[in-house]
Coordinates of C-alpha atoms and ligand atoms in Angstrom, one line a residue:
M1 CA 142.6 41.4 197.5
L2 CA 139.5 40.5 195.4
S3 CA 138.9 36.8 194.6
N4 CA 139.0 35.5 191.1
S5 CA 136.8 32.5 191.5
P6 CA 133.2 32.7 190.2
G7 CA 130.8 34.4 192.6
P8 CA 127.2 35.5 193.0
I9 CA 125.7 38.4 191.0
G10 CA 125.3 41.3 193.5
I11 CA 122.1 43.3 193.7
F12 CA 122.2 46.5 195.7
D13 CA 119.4 48.8 196.9
S14 CA 119.0 51.3 199.6
G15 CA 116.4 49.0 201.1
Y16 CA 113.7 46.6 200.0
G17 CA 112.9 48.1 196.6
G18 CA 115.7 46.1 194.8
L19 CA 113.8 42.9 195.8
T20 CA 111.4 43.7 192.9
I21 CA 114.4 43.7 190.6
L22 CA 115.9 40.6 192.1
H23 CA 112.5 38.9 191.7
G24 CA 112.3 39.8 188.0
I25 CA 115.9 38.7 187.4
R26 CA 115.4 35.3 189.2
Q27 CA 112.3 34.6 187.1
L28 CA 114.3 34.8 183.9
L29 CA 117.8 33.7 185.2
P30 CA 117.2 31.3 188.0
Q31 CA 120.4 29.4 187.5
Y32 CA 122.7 32.0 188.9
D33 CA 123.7 32.7 192.5
Y34 CA 122.6 36.1 193.9
L35 CA 123.8 38.2 196.8
Y36 CA 121.3 40.9 197.8
L37 CA 122.4 43.9 199.9
G38 CA 119.9 46.4 201.3
D39 CA 121.3 49.4 203.1
N40 CA 118.1 49.6 205.2
A41 CA 119.8 51.4 208.1
R42 CA 120.5 54.4 205.9
A43 CA 117.4 54.3 203.6
P44 CA 115.7 56.2 202.1
Y45 CA 118.3 57.5 199.7
G46 CA 115.8 59.5 197.7
P47 CA 116.1 62.8 199.6
R48 CA 119.9 62.5 200.2
S49 CA 122.5 64.6 198.4
F50 CA 124.6 63.4 195.4
D51 CA 127.8 63.1 197.5
V52 CA 126.1 61.0 200.2
V53 CA 124.3 58.6 197.8
Y54 CA 127.6 58.2 195.9
E55 CA 129.6 57.4 199.1
F56 CA 127.0 55.0 200.5
T57 CA 126.7 53.2 197.1
R58 CA 130.5 53.1 196.7
Q59 CA 130.8 51.3 200.1
A60 CA 128.1 48.8 199.2
V61 CA 129.5 47.9 195.8
L62 CA 133.0 47.5 197.2
R63 CA 131.6 45.2 199.9
L64 CA 129.8 43.1 197.3
F65 CA 133.0 42.8 195.3
E66 CA 134.9 41.8 198.5
M67 CA 132.3 39.1 199.1
G68 CA 133.0 37.6 195.7
C69 CA 130.7 39.3 193.2
H70 CA 132.2 40.1 189.8
L71 CA 129.0 41.9 188.6
V72 CA 126.9 44.2 190.7
I73 CA 123.5 45.6 189.6
L74 CA 122.4 48.8 191.3
G75 CA 118.7 47.8 191.8
C76 CA 118.0 51.3 192.9
N77 CA 117.2 54.2 190.6
T78 CA 118.5 56.8 193.0
A79 CA 121.9 55.1 193.2
S80 CA 121.9 54.5 189.5
A81 CA 121.2 58.2 188.9
K82 CA 123.6 59.6 191.4
A83 CA 126.5 57.1 191.8
L84 CA 126.8 54.7 188.8
R85 CA 128.8 56.9 186.5
T86 CA 131.3 58.0 189.1
I87 CA 131.8 54.4 190.4
Q88 CA 132.3 53.2 186.8
Q89 CA 134.7 55.9 185.9
N90 CA 136.6 56.6 189.1
D91 CA 136.4 53.6 191.4
L92 CA 136.3 50.5 189.2
P93 CA 139.6 51.2 187.4
K94 CA 141.3 51.3 190.9
W95 CA 139.5 48.4 192.5
D96 CA 139.6 45.9 189.5
P97 CA 138.9 47.0 185.9
T98 CA 137.6 43.5 185.1
R99 CA 134.6 43.8 187.4
R100 CA 131.3 45.5 186.4
V101 CA 128.6 47.7 187.9
L102 CA 125.4 48.2 185.9
G103 CA 122.4 50.4 186.7
I104 CA 118.7 50.2 185.9
I105 CA 117.9 53.5 184.3
R106 CA 119.5 52.8 180.9
P107 CA 117.7 49.4 180.3
T108 CA 114.4 51.1 181.2
A109 CA 115.1 54.0 178.8
E110 CA 116.0 51.6 176.1
I111 CA 112.6 49.8 176.0
I112 CA 110.4 52.8 176.4
G113 CA 110.5 53.6 172.6
D114 CA 108.4 50.4 172.0
L115 CA 105.9 51.1 174.8
T116 CA 104.5 54.6 173.8
D117 CA 102.4 55.5 170.8
S118 CA 101.8 59.1 171.8
R119 CA 105.5 59.7 172.4
H120 CA 104.6 61.3 175.7
V121 CA 106.1 59.5 178.7
G122 CA 105.8 60.1 182.5
V123 CA 108.3 59.2 185.1
L124 CA 107.4 58.7 188.8
A125 CA 110.4 58.4 191.0
T126 CA 112.2 59.7 194.2
E127 CA 113.1 63.3 194.5
G128 CA 116.8 62.5 193.9
T129 CA 116.1 60.6 190.6
I130 CA 113.7 63.3 189.3
K131 CA 116.2 66.1 190.2
S132 CA 119.0 64.3 188.5
E133 CA 117.1 64.4 185.2
S134 CA 118.6 61.0 184.4
Y135 CA 115.5 59.6 182.8
N136 CA 115.0 62.7 180.6
L137 CA 118.7 62.6 179.5
E138 CA 118.8 58.8 178.8
I139 CA 115.5 58.8 176.9
Q140 CA 116.3 61.9 174.9
K141 CA 119.6 60.4 173.8
L142 CA 117.8 57.3 172.4
Y143 CA 114.5 58.8 171.3
P144 CA 114.7 62.5 170.7
D145 CA 111.0 62.5 169.7
I146 CA 109.8 61.5 173.1
Q147 CA 108.6 64.1 175.6
V148 CA 109.3 63.1 179.2
S149 CA 107.6 64.6 182.3
G150 CA 108.7 63.6 185.8
V151 CA 107.0 63.9 189.2
A152 CA 108.7 63.1 192.5
C153 CA 106.6 61.0 194.9
P154 CA 108.2 61.6 198.3
F155 CA 105.9 59.6 200.5
W156 CA 105.6 56.5 198.4
V157 CA 108.8 54.8 199.6
P158 CA 107.9 55.2 203.3
L159 CA 104.4 53.8 202.5
V160 CA 106.0 50.7 201.2
E161 CA 108.7 50.4 203.8
Y162 CA 106.2 50.7 206.6
N163 CA 103.8 48.2 205.1
E164 CA 101.1 50.8 204.4
A165 CA 100.9 50.2 200.6
D166 CA 97.5 48.6 200.8
S167 CA 96.1 50.9 203.5
P168 CA 93.3 53.4 202.8
G169 CA 95.7 56.2 203.7
A170 CA 97.9 55.3 200.8
D171 CA 95.1 56.2 198.3
Y172 CA 95.5 59.9 199.0
F173 CA 99.3 60.0 198.3
V174 CA 99.0 57.8 195.2
K175 CA 96.1 59.7 193.7
K176 CA 97.8 63.1 194.4
R177 CA 100.9 62.2 192.3
I178 CA 99.0 60.4 189.5
D179 CA 96.8 63.4 189.1
E180 CA 99.8 65.7 189.1
I181 CA 101.6 63.8 186.3
M182 CA 98.5 63.5 184.2
R183 CA 97.8 67.3 184.6
K184 CA 101.4 68.0 183.7
D185 CA 101.0 66.2 180.4
P186 CA 97.5 64.7 179.5
D187 CA 99.0 63.0 176.4
I188 CA 101.1 60.6 178.4
D189 CA 100.4 57.0 177.4
A190 CA 103.2 55.2 179.4
I191 CA 104.4 55.8 182.9
I192 CA 107.7 54.5 184.1
L193 CA 107.8 53.5 187.8
G194 CA 111.3 54.9 188.2
C195 CA 111.7 53.7 191.8
T196 CA 112.0 50.0 192.6
H197 CA 109.6 50.3 195.6
Y198 CA 106.7 51.5 193.5
P199 CA 105.5 48.2 192.0
L200 CA 104.3 47.4 195.5
L201 CA 101.8 50.2 195.1
M202 CA 100.6 48.8 191.7
P203 CA 96.9 48.1 192.7
K204 CA 96.4 51.7 193.8
I205 CA 98.4 53.2 190.8
L206 CA 96.1 51.3 188.4
K207 CA 93.1 52.4 190.3
Y208 CA 93.8 56.1 189.7
L209 CA 95.5 56.1 186.4
P210 CA 93.3 56.8 183.3
T211 CA 92.5 53.7 181.3
G212 CA 94.8 53.2 178.3
V213 CA 97.9 54.5 180.2
R214 CA 100.5 51.8 180.4
V215 CA 102.5 51.2 183.6
V216 CA 106.1 50.2 183.0
S217 CA 107.6 48.5 186.0
Q218 CA 111.3 47.7 185.8
G219 CA 111.9 44.1 187.0
E220 CA 111.2 42.2 183.7
Y221 CA 113.0 44.7 181.5
V222 CA 116.1 44.8 183.7
A223 CA 116.1 41.0 183.6
E224 CA 115.9 40.9 179.8
S225 CA 118.7 43.5 179.6
L226 CA 120.9 41.5 182.0
K227 CA 120.3 38.3 180.0
S228 CA 121.4 40.0 176.9
Y229 CA 124.4 41.6 178.6
L230 CA 125.6 38.2 179.9
E231 CA 125.2 36.7 176.4
R232 CA 127.3 39.6 174.9
H233 CA 129.9 39.4 177.7
P234 CA 130.9 35.8 178.1
Q235 CA 134.0 36.7 180.1
I236 CA 131.7 38.2 182.8
E237 CA 129.2 35.4 182.5
K238 CA 131.7 32.7 183.2
R239 CA 132.6 34.4 186.5
C240 CA 128.9 34.3 187.7
A241 CA 128.4 31.2 189.8
Q242 CA 125.5 29.0 188.9
G243 CA 124.2 27.4 192.1
A244 CA 120.7 28.9 192.0
G245 CA 121.1 30.3 195.5
V246 CA 120.3 33.7 197.1
H247 CA 121.8 35.2 200.1
Y248 CA 120.5 38.4 201.8
L249 CA 122.4 41.1 203.6
T250 CA 121.0 44.1 205.4
T251 CA 122.6 46.9 207.4
E252 CA 119.4 46.9 209.6
N253 CA 118.0 44.4 212.0
P254 CA 117.7 41.0 210.2
D255 CA 114.3 40.2 211.7
K256 CA 112.8 43.5 210.5
F257 CA 114.3 42.8 207.0
K258 CA 112.8 39.3 207.0
E259 CA 109.3 40.6 207.9
S260 CA 109.3 43.3 205.2
A261 CA 111.0 41.1 202.6
R262 CA 108.0 38.8 202.8
L263 CA 105.8 41.5 201.4
F264 CA 108.1 41.7 198.3
L265 CA 109.0 38.0 197.8
H266 CA 106.1 36.2 199.5
E267 CA 108.5 33.8 201.1
D268 CA 110.7 33.6 204.2
V269 CA 114.4 34.4 203.7
E270 CA 117.6 34.0 205.7
V271 CA 119.3 37.3 206.3
E272 CA 122.6 38.4 207.7
N273 CA 123.5 41.8 209.2
I274 CA 126.5 43.7 208.0
T275 CA 127.9 47.2 208.7
L276 CA 128.9 49.6 206.0
G277 CA 131.1 52.7 206.3
Ligands
DGL301 N1 114.4 52.0 195.7 C1 115.1 53.3 195.5 C2 114.9 53.7 194.0 O1 114.7 53.0 193.1 C3 114.5 54.4 196.3 C4 114.3 54.2 197.7 C5 115.0 55.3 198.5 O2 114.6 56.4 198.5 O3 115.9 54.9 199.2 O4 115.1 54.9 193.7

């Protein structure tokens, strides 16, 4: 039985990447309570099949609902690409049709029309997100004049998860994918970081990207979109508790989460271990 009292806004990611989304959201909407869940024990999701990403995400969202959330944001592009639609259409009506799950691909696609002059856009993301073609489909629906090129960056998530984002070794992998996407379409003037881990590689991304190409990282845009969503949906907003607190959950070792979360949040956090599945 799911509770009806106001609860925190849930933010889910396969691991640490969603912390960049949580950070952006808290900057703009600090008044709400948040419950962050990282499925670190089963990350990365990027190379996993549609069915597996769907099942893992479904378990996580249900747990966040059971823990009191009325609204859950999938702070993970891979989960947004592979699981969001099915959860919204098949699971939510059975669990509780008044609860909501939102993804982060649509809000990113919505703003891209304002951020490109050349109408050539690049997407860097995990293999799963690129293969799903979600960005191309969403952007084409909204802006049929924009040409989208995607490149998967398989080693970028482990570089971040293993705290190697600033190491000299990371240069090779970042340069390789930046060169690849700019070769694919030299007219690109805006690149979407379509994986929530990638903002941690920002210094190196900027180092290898030609000047004049804009980097679009999702945190601030997802936050703007959530703010507007809550304004347009007062019945959901009033069920989001306003205690300005954050609680963190991980399926991995909490000490490990704490250490890595510091890289993303620049502060120490209290973390609780949970088991999914
Ligand atoms: N942070 C996830 C995303 O935005 C990817 C990490 C993973 O591969 O698990 O796609």
